[in-house]
Amino acid sequence: MTSHQSHGERLLDVDGAELCVETFGDRADPAIVLIAGSAASMLWWDAELCERIAVRGRFVVRYDHRDTGRSTCYPPGRPPYSFTDLTRDVLGIQDALGIERAHVVCQSMFGGAGLILGVDHPDRVASLTFVSSSTGADDLPPPSSDLAMPAEPDASDAAAVVAYVVAGAKAYAGGSPYFDESAIRALVERDVARARNYASTLVNHFVIEVDEPVRGGFGDIAAPTLVVHGDHDPLLPLPHGRALRDAIPGAELLVLEGAGHDLPKALWDDFVSALVRHTRGVRP
């Protein structure tokens, strides 16, 4: 097995929860922890994408949030954790894998985890990358008027659930020319089949308490920061990415032309090259 391939999935005991984690690459290389968006398991960080990053000299970690994939699930609508608890899961994974400081890449709603880690736990963060995220400021534009989300499905009907998630992904792509419906459908089918309880996946991240960092805001982030945002994003239009760049001292912005609220495969090379440059030179 070459060094950039997967080391396989394993379950880690983190703060009383079982979290499914998969790593790629050489453990001696700088570590990159990928935090997926809300209701997204590790599969939404595609294995091929992880391998492309790992072969460029990075130790890549992806994992299932609580209530996604093979990680611990709780009853639908009754998650006993807060947003800060989900953020601490990242630190627990780092501890379990012996990673003192990691380059953290956080997507969408879990940009909030990057904020908490960067402000409250700066000693554990080598750099931050925010993908399709926002400061959440009130003066930023709302979602596009063209963003039409499908009606929620019967969670017991797997086919209906798959159709719902695929339709949502298509809506979030914002008319991107790179949206690949057949590839997304295959991913979603795997995701639904793999989950402990997809009914919990559909709702639990959206009903938790969203905490704020205790030591400040985006302006208090000292870690080198990269912001990545698609110019077709209908959920968080591009001004959200620009606002995030402007709010964090020294942050840089990579605009992915043709991307929506996602990371389409056609643009992986641009993303990987930027991420490798951003994380260069910091070793364990």
PDB file of C-alpha atoms in Angstrom:
ATOM      1  CA  MET A   1       0.000   0.000   0.000  1.00  0.00           C
ATOM      2  CA  THR A   2       1.455   3.377  -0.981  1.00  0.00           C
ATOM      3  CA  SER A   3       1.677   6.087   1.633  1.00  0.00           C
ATOM      4  CA  HIS A   4      -1.096   8.254   0.200  1.00  0.00           C
ATOM      5  CA  GLN A   5      -3.804   5.601   0.336  1.00  0.00           C
ATOM      6  CA  SER A   6      -6.318   5.179   3.116  1.00  0.00           C
ATOM      7  CA  HIS A   7      -5.297   3.537   6.374  1.00  0.00           C
ATOM      8  CA  GLY A   8      -8.901   2.374   6.756  1.00  0.00           C
ATOM      9  CA  GLU A   9     -11.765   3.467   8.966  1.00  0.00           C
ATOM     10  CA  ARG A  10     -11.727   3.003  12.725  1.00  0.00           C
ATOM     11  CA  LEU A  11     -13.944   3.958  15.630  1.00  0.00           C
ATOM     12  CA  LEU A  12     -12.448   6.213  18.296  1.00  0.00           C
ATOM     13  CA  ASP A  13     -13.910   6.819  21.760  1.00  0.00           C
ATOM     14  CA  VAL A  14     -14.094  10.608  22.046  1.00  0.00           C
ATOM     15  CA  ASP A  15     -15.806  12.166  25.063  1.00  0.00           C
ATOM     16  CA  GLY A  16     -18.205   9.256  25.411  1.00  0.00           C
ATOM     17  CA  ALA A  17     -19.073   9.069  21.708  1.00  0.00           C
ATOM     18  CA  GLU A  18     -17.870   6.687  19.032  1.00  0.00           C
ATOM     19  CA  LEU A  19     -16.490   8.669  16.100  1.00  0.00           C
ATOM     20  CA  CYS A  20     -15.571   7.014  12.819  1.00  0.00           C
ATOM     21  CA  VAL A  21     -12.253   8.322  11.501  1.00  0.00           C
ATOM     22  CA  GLU A  22     -10.257   7.604   8.363  1.00  0.00           C
ATOM     23  CA  THR A  23      -6.722   8.803   7.637  1.00  0.00           C
ATOM     24  CA  PHE A  24      -4.646   9.089   4.467  1.00  0.00           C
ATOM     25  CA  GLY A  25      -0.935   9.528   3.929  1.00  0.00           C
ATOM     26  CA  ASP A  26       2.251   9.648   5.960  1.00  0.00           C
ATOM     27  CA  ARG A  27       1.741  10.322   9.669  1.00  0.00           C
ATOM     28  CA  ALA A  28       5.003  12.302   9.710  1.00  0.00           C
ATOM     29  CA  ASP A  29       3.571  14.898   7.330  1.00  0.00           C
ATOM     30  CA  PRO A  30       1.671  18.008   8.481  1.00  0.00           C
ATOM     31  CA  ALA A  31      -1.849  16.996   9.506  1.00  0.00           C
ATOM     32  CA  ILE A  32      -4.965  18.354   7.830  1.00  0.00           C
ATOM     33  CA  VAL A  33      -8.307  17.714   9.573  1.00  0.00           C
ATOM     34  CA  LEU A  34     -11.329  18.000   7.281  1.00  0.00           C
ATOM     35  CA  ILE A  35     -14.576  19.053   8.978  1.00  0.00           C
ATOM     36  CA  ALA A  36     -17.628  18.442   6.802  1.00  0.00           C
ATOM     37  CA  GLY A  37     -20.709  20.661   6.768  1.00  0.00           C
ATOM     38  CA  SER A  38     -23.941  20.109   8.655  1.00  0.00           C
ATOM     39  CA  ALA A  39     -25.566  16.686   8.235  1.00  0.00           C
ATOM     40  CA  ALA A  40     -22.575  15.565   6.154  1.00  0.00           C
ATOM     41  CA  SER A  41     -20.550  12.452   6.886  1.00  0.00           C
ATOM     42  CA  MET A  42     -16.903  12.017   5.951  1.00  0.00           C
ATOM     43  CA  LEU A  43     -17.972  10.754   2.516  1.00  0.00           C
ATOM     44  CA  TRP A  44     -18.620  14.339   1.424  1.00  0.00           C
ATOM     45  CA  TRP A  45     -14.841  14.795   1.581  1.00  0.00           C
ATOM     46  CA  ASP A  46     -14.317  12.388  -1.293  1.00  0.00           C
ATOM     47  CA  ALA A  47     -11.643   9.704  -0.795  1.00  0.00           C
ATOM     48  CA  GLU A  48     -10.017  10.635  -4.100  1.00  0.00           C
ATOM     49  CA  LEU A  49      -9.795  14.259  -2.966  1.00  0.00           C
ATOM     50  CA  CYS A  50      -8.199  13.122   0.302  1.00  0.00           C
ATOM     51  CA  GLU A  51      -5.669  11.063  -1.647  1.00  0.00           C
ATOM     52  CA  ARG A  52      -4.833  14.003  -3.906  1.00  0.00           C
ATOM     53  CA  ILE A  53      -4.033  16.066  -0.813  1.00  0.00           C
ATOM     54  CA  ALA A  54      -2.095  13.248   0.862  1.00  0.00           C
ATOM     55  CA  VAL A  55       0.116  12.572  -2.144  1.00  0.00           C
ATOM     56  CA  ARG A  56       1.189  16.222  -1.963  1.00  0.00           C
ATOM     57  CA  GLY A  57       2.754  15.579   1.458  1.00  0.00           C
ATOM     58  CA  ARG A  58      -0.068  15.926   3.959  1.00  0.00           C
ATOM     59  CA  PHE A  59      -1.531  13.540   6.549  1.00  0.00           C
ATOM     60  CA  VAL A  60      -5.267  13.829   5.939  1.00  0.00           C
ATOM     61  CA  VAL A  61      -7.978  13.094   8.504  1.00  0.00           C
ATOM     62  CA  ARG A  62     -11.676  12.873   7.694  1.00  0.00           C
ATOM     63  CA  TYR A  63     -14.392  11.742  10.102  1.00  0.00           C
ATOM     64  CA  ASP A  64     -18.104  11.276  10.630  1.00  0.00           C
ATOM     65  CA  HIS A  65     -19.727  13.894  12.852  1.00  0.00           C
ATOM     66  CA  ARG A  66     -22.004  12.598  15.559  1.00  0.00           C
ATOM     67  CA  ASP A  67     -25.348  11.682  13.957  1.00  0.00           C
ATOM     68  CA  THR A  68     -23.718  10.977  10.586  1.00  0.00           C
ATOM     69  CA  GLY A  69     -22.202   7.882   9.033  1.00  0.00           C
ATOM     70  CA  ARG A  70     -20.861   5.238  11.397  1.00  0.00           C
ATOM     71  CA  SER A  71     -20.476   7.581  14.373  1.00  0.00           C
ATOM     72  CA  THR A  72     -22.742   7.626  17.413  1.00  0.00           C
ATOM     73  CA  CYS A  73     -26.348   8.590  16.684  1.00  0.00           C
ATOM     74  CA  TYR A  74     -28.990   9.955  19.017  1.00  0.00           C
ATOM     75  CA  PRO A  75     -32.800   9.999  18.688  1.00  0.00           C
ATOM     76  CA  PRO A  76     -34.023  12.278  15.882  1.00  0.00           C
ATOM     77  CA  GLY A  77     -34.705  15.769  17.190  1.00  0.00           C
ATOM     78  CA  ARG A  78     -33.058  15.087  20.563  1.00  0.00           C
ATOM     79  CA  PRO A  79     -29.283  15.464  20.278  1.00  0.00           C
ATOM     80  CA  PRO A  80     -27.726  15.792  23.762  1.00  0.00           C
ATOM     81  CA  TYR A  81     -24.783  17.866  22.550  1.00  0.00           C
ATOM     82  CA  SER A  82     -24.081  21.473  21.591  1.00  0.00           C
ATOM     83  CA  PHE A  83     -22.114  22.982  18.721  1.00  0.00           C
ATOM     84  CA  THR A  84     -19.160  23.394  21.084  1.00  0.00           C
ATOM     85  CA  ASP A  85     -19.299  19.680  21.861  1.00  0.00           C
ATOM     86  CA  LEU A  86     -19.005  18.918  18.141  1.00  0.00           C
ATOM     87  CA  THR A  87     -16.042  21.288  17.967  1.00  0.00           C
ATOM     88  CA  ARG A  88     -14.366  19.569  20.905  1.00  0.00           C
ATOM     89  CA  ASP A  89     -14.719  16.311  18.997  1.00  0.00           C
ATOM     90  CA  VAL A  90     -12.056  17.663  16.638  1.00  0.00           C
ATOM     91  CA  LEU A  91      -9.662  18.119  19.541  1.00  0.00           C
ATOM     92  CA  GLY A  92     -10.504  14.646  20.822  1.00  0.00           C
ATOM     93  CA  ILE A  93      -9.663  13.172  17.426  1.00  0.00           C
ATOM     94  CA  GLN A  94      -6.388  15.088  17.363  1.00  0.00           C
ATOM     95  CA  ASP A  95      -5.559  13.749  20.832  1.00  0.00           C
ATOM     96  CA  ALA A  96      -6.408  10.171  19.852  1.00  0.00           C
ATOM     97  CA  LEU A  97      -4.208  10.402  16.742  1.00  0.00           C
ATOM     98  CA  GLY A  98      -1.341  12.168  18.517  1.00  0.00           C
ATOM     99  CA  ILE A  99      -1.749  15.403  16.547  1.00  0.00           C
ATOM    100  CA  GLU A 100      -0.705  18.404  18.621  1.00  0.00           C
ATOM    101  CA  ARG A 101      -1.481  21.037  15.975  1.00  0.00           C
ATOM    102  CA  ALA A 102      -3.486  20.553  12.801  1.00  0.00           C
ATOM    103  CA  HIS A 103      -4.360  22.505   9.709  1.00  0.00           C
ATOM    104  CA  VAL A 104      -8.147  22.680  10.059  1.00  0.00           C
ATOM    105  CA  VAL A 105     -10.432  22.838   7.009  1.00  0.00           C
ATOM    106  CA  CYS A 106     -14.060  23.533   7.886  1.00  0.00           C
ATOM    107  CA  GLN A 107     -17.046  23.697   5.589  1.00  0.00           C
ATOM    108  CA  SER A 108     -20.306  25.665   5.591  1.00  0.00           C
ATOM    109  CA  MET A 109     -22.031  25.760   9.019  1.00  0.00           C
ATOM    110  CA  PHE A 110     -18.939  24.201  10.591  1.00  0.00           C
ATOM    111  CA  GLY A 111     -17.002  27.334   9.827  1.00  0.00           C
ATOM    112  CA  GLY A 112     -18.250  28.034  13.340  1.00  0.00           C
ATOM    113  CA  ALA A 113     -16.043  25.181  14.548  1.00  0.00           C
ATOM    114  CA  GLY A 114     -13.069  26.818  12.851  1.00  0.00           C
ATOM    115  CA  LEU A 115     -13.897  30.058  14.634  1.00  0.00           C
ATOM    116  CA  ILE A 116     -14.098  28.387  18.049  1.00  0.00           C
ATOM    117  CA  LEU A 117     -10.894  26.433  17.479  1.00  0.00           C
ATOM    118  CA  GLY A 118      -9.017  29.460  16.174  1.00  0.00           C
ATOM    119  CA  VAL A 119     -10.088  31.747  19.007  1.00  0.00           C
ATOM    120  CA  ASP A 120     -10.382  29.445  22.023  1.00  0.00           C
ATOM    121  CA  HIS A 121      -7.781  26.790  21.125  1.00  0.00           C
ATOM    122  CA  PRO A 122      -5.120  28.573  19.053  1.00  0.00           C
ATOM    123  CA  ASP A 123      -2.377  26.261  20.323  1.00  0.00           C
ATOM    124  CA  ARG A 124      -4.046  23.321  18.529  1.00  0.00           C
ATOM    125  CA  VAL A 125      -4.449  25.059  15.160  1.00  0.00           C
ATOM    126  CA  ALA A 126      -1.608  25.486  12.654  1.00  0.00           C
ATOM    127  CA  SER A 127      -3.847  27.156  10.064  1.00  0.00           C
ATOM    128  CA  LEU A 128      -7.509  27.519   9.138  1.00  0.00           C
ATOM    129  CA  THR A 129      -9.348  27.114   5.854  1.00  0.00           C
ATOM    130  CA  PHE A 130     -13.012  28.113   5.568  1.00  0.00           C
ATOM    131  CA  VAL A 131     -14.928  26.580   2.655  1.00  0.00           C
ATOM    132  CA  SER A 132     -18.345  27.984   1.643  1.00  0.00           C
ATOM    133  CA  SER A 133     -18.757  29.685   5.010  1.00  0.00           C
ATOM    134  CA  SER A 134     -19.641  33.084   6.449  1.00  0.00           C
ATOM    135  CA  THR A 135     -19.282  35.515   9.319  1.00  0.00           C
ATOM    136  CA  GLY A 136     -23.061  35.442   9.696  1.00  0.00           C
ATOM    137  CA  ALA A 137     -23.259  39.244   9.745  1.00  0.00           C
ATOM    138  CA  ASP A 138     -26.780  40.638   9.419  1.00  0.00           C
ATOM    139  CA  ASP A 139     -25.910  42.910   6.488  1.00  0.00           C
ATOM    140  CA  LEU A 140     -24.822  40.079   4.183  1.00  0.00           C
ATOM    141  CA  PRO A 141     -27.099  39.018   1.314  1.00  0.00           C
ATOM    142  CA  PRO A 142     -29.688  36.306   1.973  1.00  0.00           C
ATOM    143  CA  PRO A 143     -29.822  33.035   0.030  1.00  0.00           C
ATOM    144  CA  SER A 144     -30.634  33.407  -3.644  1.00  0.00           C
ATOM    145  CA  SER A 145     -34.309  33.713  -4.523  1.00  0.00           C
ATOM    146  CA  ASP A 146     -33.685  30.865  -6.986  1.00  0.00           C
ATOM    147  CA  LEU A 147     -32.764  28.468  -4.177  1.00  0.00           C
ATOM    148  CA  ALA A 148     -35.724  26.090  -4.031  1.00  0.00           C
ATOM    149  CA  MET A 149     -35.373  23.266  -1.530  1.00  0.00           C
ATOM    150  CA  PRO A 150     -37.405  20.041  -1.836  1.00  0.00           C
ATOM    151  CA  ALA A 151     -40.026  18.998   0.693  1.00  0.00           C
ATOM    152  CA  GLU A 152     -38.688  16.857   3.544  1.00  0.00           C
ATOM    153  CA  PRO A 153     -39.097  13.122   2.914  1.00  0.00           C
ATOM    154  CA  ASP A 154     -40.426  10.258   4.968  1.00  0.00           C
ATOM    155  CA  ALA A 155     -37.228   9.225   6.746  1.00  0.00           C
ATOM    156  CA  SER A 156     -38.279   5.560   6.624  1.00  0.00           C
ATOM    157  CA  ASP A 157     -38.345   5.611   2.802  1.00  0.00           C
ATOM    158  CA  ALA A 158     -34.704   5.244   1.707  1.00  0.00           C
ATOM    159  CA  ALA A 159     -35.431   6.017  -1.939  1.00  0.00           C
ATOM    160  CA  ALA A 160     -37.287   9.193  -0.978  1.00  0.00           C
ATOM    161  CA  VAL A 161     -34.427  10.217   1.320  1.00  0.00           C
ATOM    162  CA  VAL A 162     -31.877   9.723  -1.450  1.00  0.00           C
ATOM    163  CA  ALA A 163     -33.982  11.759  -3.880  1.00  0.00           C
ATOM    164  CA  TYR A 164     -34.357  14.532  -1.275  1.00  0.00           C
ATOM    165  CA  VAL A 165     -30.623  14.809  -0.545  1.00  0.00           C
ATOM    166  CA  VAL A 166     -29.713  14.720  -4.245  1.00  0.00           C
ATOM    167  CA  ALA A 167     -32.257  17.460  -4.978  1.00  0.00           C
ATOM    168  CA  GLY A 168     -30.832  19.533  -2.128  1.00  0.00           C
ATOM    169  CA  ALA A 169     -27.291  19.104  -3.421  1.00  0.00           C
ATOM    170  CA  LYS A 170     -28.419  20.173  -6.878  1.00  0.00           C
ATOM    171  CA  ALA A 171     -30.092  23.270  -5.444  1.00  0.00           C
ATOM    172  CA  TYR A 172     -26.967  24.145  -3.439  1.00  0.00           C
ATOM    173  CA  ALA A 173     -24.844  23.818  -6.595  1.00  0.00           C
ATOM    174  CA  GLY A 174     -26.529  26.998  -7.806  1.00  0.00           C
ATOM    175  CA  GLY A 175     -26.612  26.052 -11.466  1.00  0.00           C
ATOM    176  CA  SER A 176     -22.927  25.148 -11.509  1.00  0.00           C
ATOM    177  CA  PRO A 177     -21.798  23.668 -14.833  1.00  0.00           C
ATOM    178  CA  TYR A 178     -19.781  21.159 -12.814  1.00  0.00           C
ATOM    179  CA  PHE A 179     -22.673  19.563 -10.932  1.00  0.00           C
ATOM    180  CA  ASP A 180     -22.580  15.799 -11.567  1.00  0.00           C
ATOM    181  CA  GLU A 181     -25.954  14.378 -10.554  1.00  0.00           C
ATOM    182  CA  SER A 182     -25.031  10.733 -11.161  1.00  0.00           C
ATOM    183  CA  ALA A 183     -21.916  11.013  -8.981  1.00  0.00           C
ATOM    184  CA  ILE A 184     -23.847  12.778  -6.227  1.00  0.00           C
ATOM    185  CA  ARG A 185     -26.589  10.150  -6.336  1.00  0.00           C
ATOM    186  CA  ALA A 186     -24.012   7.376  -5.945  1.00  0.00           C
ATOM    187  CA  LEU A 187     -22.458   9.207  -2.988  1.00  0.00           C
ATOM    188  CA  VAL A 188     -25.816   9.762  -1.306  1.00  0.00           C
ATOM    189  CA  GLU A 189     -26.850   6.140  -1.772  1.00  0.00           C
ATOM    190  CA  ARG A 190     -23.644   5.059  -0.030  1.00  0.00           C
ATOM    191  CA  ASP A 191     -24.149   7.664   2.687  1.00  0.00           C
ATOM    192  CA  VAL A 192     -27.708   6.598   3.471  1.00  0.00           C
ATOM    193  CA  ALA A 193     -26.827   2.886   3.441  1.00  0.00           C
ATOM    194  CA  ARG A 194     -23.786   3.436   5.672  1.00  0.00           C
ATOM    195  CA  ALA A 195     -25.440   5.596   8.340  1.00  0.00           C
ATOM    196  CA  ARG A 196     -26.496   4.223  11.704  1.00  0.00           C
ATOM    197  CA  ASN A 197     -29.683   6.287  11.543  1.00  0.00           C
ATOM    198  CA  TYR A 198     -30.161   8.718   8.670  1.00  0.00           C
ATOM    199  CA  ALA A 199     -33.342  10.063  10.277  1.00  0.00           C
ATOM    200  CA  SER A 200     -31.051  11.596  12.909  1.00  0.00           C
ATOM    201  CA  THR A 201     -28.697  12.880  10.210  1.00  0.00           C
ATOM    202  CA  LEU A 202     -31.533  14.799   8.588  1.00  0.00           C
ATOM    203  CA  VAL A 203     -32.465  16.841  11.653  1.00  0.00           C
ATOM    204  CA  ASN A 204     -30.089  16.780  14.612  1.00  0.00           C
ATOM    205  CA  HIS A 205     -27.433  19.264  13.530  1.00  0.00           C
ATOM    206  CA  PHE A 206     -30.138  21.818  12.838  1.00  0.00           C
ATOM    207  CA  VAL A 207     -31.663  21.778  16.320  1.00  0.00           C
ATOM    208  CA  ILE A 208     -28.524  22.068  18.462  1.00  0.00           C
ATOM    209  CA  GLU A 209     -27.502  25.119  20.434  1.00  0.00           C
ATOM    210  CA  VAL A 210     -24.943  27.149  18.462  1.00  0.00           C
ATOM    211  CA  ASP A 211     -22.362  28.527  20.887  1.00  0.00           C
ATOM    212  CA  GLU A 212     -19.951  31.390  20.416  1.00  0.00           C
ATOM    213  CA  PRO A 213     -16.230  31.407  21.250  1.00  0.00           C
ATOM    214  CA  VAL A 214     -15.523  32.839  24.669  1.00  0.00           C
ATOM    215  CA  ARG A 215     -12.442  34.866  23.797  1.00  0.00           C
ATOM    216  CA  GLY A 216     -13.529  36.957  20.830  1.00  0.00           C
ATOM    217  CA  GLY A 217     -14.577  36.801  17.192  1.00  0.00           C
ATOM    218  CA  PHE A 218     -13.192  36.431  13.698  1.00  0.00           C
ATOM    219  CA  GLY A 219     -10.912  39.435  14.193  1.00  0.00           C
ATOM    220  CA  ASP A 220      -9.149  37.563  17.000  1.00  0.00           C
ATOM    221  CA  ILE A 221      -8.040  34.651  14.824  1.00  0.00           C
ATOM    222  CA  ALA A 222      -4.243  34.652  14.617  1.00  0.00           C
ATOM    223  CA  ALA A 223      -3.749  31.465  12.580  1.00  0.00           C
ATOM    224  CA  PRO A 224      -2.955  31.851   8.871  1.00  0.00           C
ATOM    225  CA  THR A 225      -6.329  31.671   7.137  1.00  0.00           C
ATOM    226  CA  LEU A 226      -7.538  30.779   3.669  1.00  0.00           C
ATOM    227  CA  VAL A 227     -11.139  31.406   2.587  1.00  0.00           C
ATOM    228  CA  VAL A 228     -12.498  29.321  -0.317  1.00  0.00           C
ATOM    229  CA  HIS A 229     -15.822  30.272  -1.886  1.00  0.00           C
ATOM    230  CA  GLY A 230     -17.724  29.469  -5.060  1.00  0.00           C
ATOM    231  CA  ASP A 231     -19.014  32.308  -7.190  1.00  0.00           C
ATOM    232  CA  HIS A 232     -22.247  30.352  -7.859  1.00  0.00           C
ATOM    233  CA  ASP A 233     -23.038  29.742  -4.164  1.00  0.00           C
ATOM    234  CA  PRO A 234     -26.801  30.313  -3.773  1.00  0.00           C
ATOM    235  CA  LEU A 235     -26.981  29.648  -0.022  1.00  0.00           C
ATOM    236  CA  LEU A 236     -24.149  31.946   1.039  1.00  0.00           C
ATOM    237  CA  PRO A 237     -23.461  34.212  -1.953  1.00  0.00           C
ATOM    238  CA  LEU A 238     -19.885  35.291  -2.649  1.00  0.00           C
ATOM    239  CA  PRO A 239     -20.067  38.459  -0.475  1.00  0.00           C
ATOM    240  CA  HIS A 240     -20.118  36.069   2.531  1.00  0.00           C
ATOM    241  CA  GLY A 241     -16.694  34.769   1.530  1.00  0.00           C
ATOM    242  CA  ARG A 242     -15.363  38.279   0.976  1.00  0.00           C
ATOM    243  CA  ALA A 243     -16.691  39.349   4.384  1.00  0.00           C
ATOM    244  CA  LEU A 244     -14.967  36.410   6.027  1.00  0.00           C
ATOM    245  CA  ARG A 245     -11.669  37.308   4.353  1.00  0.00           C
ATOM    246  CA  ASP A 246     -12.009  40.921   5.458  1.00  0.00           C
ATOM    247  CA  ALA A 247     -12.895  39.976   9.041  1.00  0.00           C
ATOM    248  CA  ILE A 248      -9.809  37.787   9.675  1.00  0.00           C
ATOM    249  CA  PRO A 249      -6.431  39.548   9.808  1.00  0.00           C
ATOM    250  CA  GLY A 250      -4.249  38.566   6.862  1.00  0.00           C
ATOM    251  CA  ALA A 251      -6.747  36.102   5.393  1.00  0.00           C
ATOM    252  CA  GLU A 252      -6.639  35.250   1.696  1.00  0.00           C
ATOM    253  CA  LEU A 253      -9.594  34.446  -0.577  1.00  0.00           C
ATOM    254  CA  LEU A 254      -9.709  31.812  -3.314  1.00  0.00           C
ATOM    255  CA  VAL A 255     -12.783  32.192  -5.521  1.00  0.00           C
ATOM    256  CA  LEU A 256     -13.730  28.960  -7.266  1.00  0.00           C
ATOM    257  CA  GLU A 257     -15.309  30.038 -10.527  1.00  0.00           C
ATOM    258  CA  GLY A 258     -18.310  27.904 -11.389  1.00  0.00           C
ATOM    259  CA  ALA A 259     -18.649  26.335  -7.930  1.00  0.00           C
ATOM    260  CA  GLY A 260     -21.772  26.567  -5.822  1.00  0.00           C
ATOM    261  CA  HIS A 261     -22.031  25.650  -2.149  1.00  0.00           C
ATOM    262  CA  ASP A 262     -19.724  22.707  -2.791  1.00  0.00           C
ATOM    263  CA  LEU A 263     -16.327  21.573  -4.068  1.00  0.00           C
ATOM    264  CA  PRO A 264     -16.894  20.102  -7.543  1.00  0.00           C
ATOM    265  CA  LYS A 265     -14.351  17.572  -8.784  1.00  0.00           C
ATOM    266  CA  ALA A 266     -13.464  19.723 -11.791  1.00  0.00           C
ATOM    267  CA  LEU A 267     -12.008  22.301  -9.383  1.00  0.00           C
ATOM    268  CA  TRP A 268     -10.193  19.965  -7.007  1.00  0.00           C
ATOM    269  CA  ASP A 269      -6.797  20.753  -8.527  1.00  0.00           C
ATOM    270  CA  ASP A 270      -7.273  24.463  -7.811  1.00  0.00           C
ATOM    271  CA  PHE A 271      -8.391  23.728  -4.257  1.00  0.00           C
ATOM    272  CA  VAL A 272      -5.622  21.217  -3.520  1.00  0.00           C
ATOM    273  CA  SER A 273      -2.888  23.465  -4.891  1.00  0.00           C
ATOM    274  CA  ALA A 274      -4.100  26.385  -2.788  1.00  0.00           C
ATOM    275  CA  LEU A 275      -4.417  24.208   0.325  1.00  0.00           C
ATOM    276  CA  VAL A 276      -0.924  22.746  -0.088  1.00  0.00           C
ATOM    277  CA  ARG A 277       0.572  26.234  -0.476  1.00  0.00           C
ATOM    278  CA  HIS A 278      -1.390  27.430   2.538  1.00  0.00           C
ATOM    279  CA  THR A 279      -0.220  24.572   4.775  1.00  0.00           C
ATOM    280  CA  ARG A 280       3.400  24.490   3.650  1.00  0.00           C
ATOM    281  CA  GLY A 281       6.231  24.471   6.123  1.00  0.00           C
ATOM    282  CA  VAL A 282       4.526  23.449   9.382  1.00  0.00           C
ATOM    283  CA  ARG A 283       5.446  19.991  10.661  1.00  0.00           C
ATOM    284  CA  PRO A 284       4.540  18.183  13.910  1.00  0.00           C
TER     285      PRO A 284
END
